[in-house]
PDB file of C-alpha atoms in Angstrom:
ATOM      1  CA  MET A   1      36.556  90.748  46.708  1.00 76.00           C
ATOM      2  CA  VAL A   2      38.976  87.870  46.287  1.00 84.00           C
ATOM      3  CA  ARG A   3      37.902  85.039  44.054  1.00 80.00           C
ATOM      4  CA  VAL A   4      38.906  81.510  45.003  1.00 84.00           C
ATOM      5  CA  PRO A   5      41.057  79.973  42.240  1.00 87.00           C
ATOM      6  CA  LEU A   6      39.384  77.309  40.144  1.00 85.00           C
ATOM      7  CA  THR A   7      40.423  73.708  40.481  1.00 90.00           C
ATOM      8  CA  GLU A   8      41.803  71.718  37.554  1.00 92.00           C
ATOM      9  CA  ALA A   9      38.484  69.860  37.378  1.00 90.00           C
ATOM     10  CA  GLU A  10      36.551  73.141  37.130  1.00 89.00           C
ATOM     11  CA  ARG A  11      38.862  74.379  34.394  1.00 91.00           C
ATOM     12  CA  ALA A  12      38.502  71.101  32.486  1.00 92.00           C
ATOM     13  CA  ARG A  13      34.714  71.274  32.796  1.00 92.00           C
ATOM     14  CA  GLY A  14      34.760  74.823  31.381  1.00 92.00           C
ATOM     15  CA  GLU A  15      36.893  73.687  28.457  1.00 93.00           C
ATOM     16  CA  ARG A  16      34.477  70.808  27.796  1.00 94.00           C
ATOM     17  CA  LEU A  17      31.494  73.188  27.921  1.00 95.00           C
ATOM     18  CA  GLY A  18      33.206  75.462  25.420  1.00 95.00           C
ATOM     19  CA  ALA A  19      34.051  72.586  23.108  1.00 95.00           C
ATOM     20  CA  VAL A  20      30.467  71.284  23.134  1.00 96.00           C
ATOM     21  CA  LEU A  21      29.040  74.731  22.385  1.00 96.00           C
ATOM     22  CA  ARG A  22      31.633  75.349  19.661  1.00 96.00           C
ATOM     23  CA  GLU A  23      30.808  71.992  18.056  1.00 96.00           C
ATOM     24  CA  ALA A  24      27.077  72.751  18.198  1.00 96.00           C
ATOM     25  CA  ARG A  25      27.699  76.133  16.517  1.00 96.00           C
ATOM     26  CA  GLY A  26      29.022  74.242  13.508  1.00 95.00           C
ATOM     27  CA  SER A  27      29.642  76.429  10.481  1.00 96.00           C
ATOM     28  CA  ARG A  28      27.701  79.403  11.835  1.00 97.00           C
ATOM     29  CA  SER A  29      29.820  82.438  12.571  1.00 97.00           C
ATOM     30  CA  MET A  30      30.567  83.602  16.085  1.00 97.00           C
ATOM     31  CA  VAL A  31      29.063  86.979  15.180  1.00 98.00           C
ATOM     32  CA  GLU A  32      25.753  85.383  14.180  1.00 98.00           C
ATOM     33  CA  VAL A  33      25.496  83.167  17.266  1.00 98.00           C
ATOM     34  CA  ALA A  34      26.594  85.888  19.679  1.00 98.00           C
ATOM     35  CA  ALA A  35      24.024  88.299  18.256  1.00 98.00           C
ATOM     36  CA  GLU A  36      21.263  85.709  18.518  1.00 98.00           C
ATOM     37  CA  ALA A  37      22.291  84.905  22.110  1.00 98.00           C
ATOM     38  CA  GLY A  38      22.495  88.590  23.052  1.00 98.00           C
ATOM     39  CA  ILE A  39      26.144  88.462  24.118  1.00 98.00           C
ATOM     40  CA  SER A  40      29.347  89.908  22.733  1.00 97.00           C
ATOM     41  CA  VAL A  41      31.500  87.985  20.298  1.00 98.00           C
ATOM     42  CA  GLU A  42      34.368  88.251  22.789  1.00 97.00           C
ATOM     43  CA  THR A  43      32.257  86.623  25.516  1.00 97.00           C
ATOM     44  CA  LEU A  44      31.340  83.766  23.172  1.00 98.00           C
ATOM     45  CA  ARG A  45      34.996  83.383  22.179  1.00 97.00           C
ATOM     46  CA  LYS A  46      36.049  83.208  25.839  1.00 95.00           C
ATOM     47  CA  ILE A  47      33.375  80.616  26.644  1.00 96.00           C
ATOM     48  CA  GLU A  48      34.279  78.467  23.637  1.00 96.00           C
ATOM     49  CA  THR A  49      37.986  78.532  24.510  1.00 94.00           C
ATOM     50  CA  GLY A  50      37.434  77.848  28.212  1.00 90.00           C
ATOM     51  CA  ARG A  51      38.696  81.260  29.306  1.00 91.00           C
ATOM     52  CA  ILE A  52      35.352  81.744  31.083  1.00 90.00           C
ATOM     53  CA  PRO A  53      35.086  78.304  32.680  1.00 88.00           C
ATOM     54  CA  THR A  54      32.042  79.192  34.792  1.00 90.00           C
ATOM     55  CA  PRO A  55      29.770  81.396  32.651  1.00 94.00           C
ATOM     56  CA  ALA A  56      26.466  82.577  34.054  1.00 95.00           C
ATOM     57  CA  PHE A  57      23.626  80.088  33.718  1.00 94.00           C
ATOM     58  CA  PHE A  58      21.475  82.391  31.617  1.00 97.00           C
ATOM     59  CA  THR A  59      24.395  83.036  29.267  1.00 97.00           C
ATOM     60  CA  VAL A  60      24.823  79.303  28.735  1.00 96.00           C
ATOM     61  CA  VAL A  61      21.078  78.936  28.130  1.00 96.00           C
ATOM     62  CA  ALA A  62      21.121  81.781  25.591  1.00 98.00           C
ATOM     63  CA  VAL A  63      24.057  80.294  23.670  1.00 97.00           C
ATOM     64  CA  ALA A  64      22.586  76.785  23.782  1.00 97.00           C
ATOM     65  CA  ASP A  65      19.281  78.126  22.437  1.00 97.00           C
ATOM     66  CA  ALA A  66      21.086  80.061  19.704  1.00 97.00           C
ATOM     67  CA  VAL A  67      22.866  76.925  18.471  1.00 97.00           C
ATOM     68  CA  GLY A  68      19.830  74.649  18.890  1.00 96.00           C
ATOM     69  CA  LEU A  69      21.363  72.551  21.653  1.00 95.00           C
ATOM     70  CA  PRO A  70      18.822  71.290  24.209  1.00 95.00           C
ATOM     71  CA  LEU A  71      19.958  71.802  27.798  1.00 92.00           C
ATOM     72  CA  GLU A  72      19.498  68.115  28.508  1.00 92.00           C
ATOM     73  CA  ALA A  73      21.995  67.269  25.749  1.00 91.00           C
ATOM     74  CA  LEU A  74      24.408  69.855  27.118  1.00 90.00           C
ATOM     75  CA  ARG A  75      24.004  68.439  30.599  1.00 89.00           C
ATOM     76  CA  GLY A  76      24.841  64.968  29.335  1.00 90.00           C
ATOM     77  CA  ALA A  77      27.923  66.201  27.468  1.00 88.00           C
ATOM     78  CA  VAL A  78      29.459  68.183  30.321  1.00 85.00           C
ATOM     79  CA  PRO A  79      30.207  66.387  33.601  1.00 76.00           C
ATOM     80  CA  ALA A  80      28.749  67.838  36.785  1.00 72.00           C
TER      81      ALA A  80
END
């Protein structure tokens, strides 16, 4: 299966998503948040740095819940 390359806009949106989640994590460790979200620390690191610019919806929901970020606030912070 060949994946279509992401556009610059999609990459930028992924970086913004990561930045918002990283900011919401605050001083909590990646290990703590990843465990609470049920994902690996490496997956969280990749999302926060924009290396996974299009994470699965349920992964985003789990991380947002773990850091106490309402989805509506996340939606407002990351352009569609």
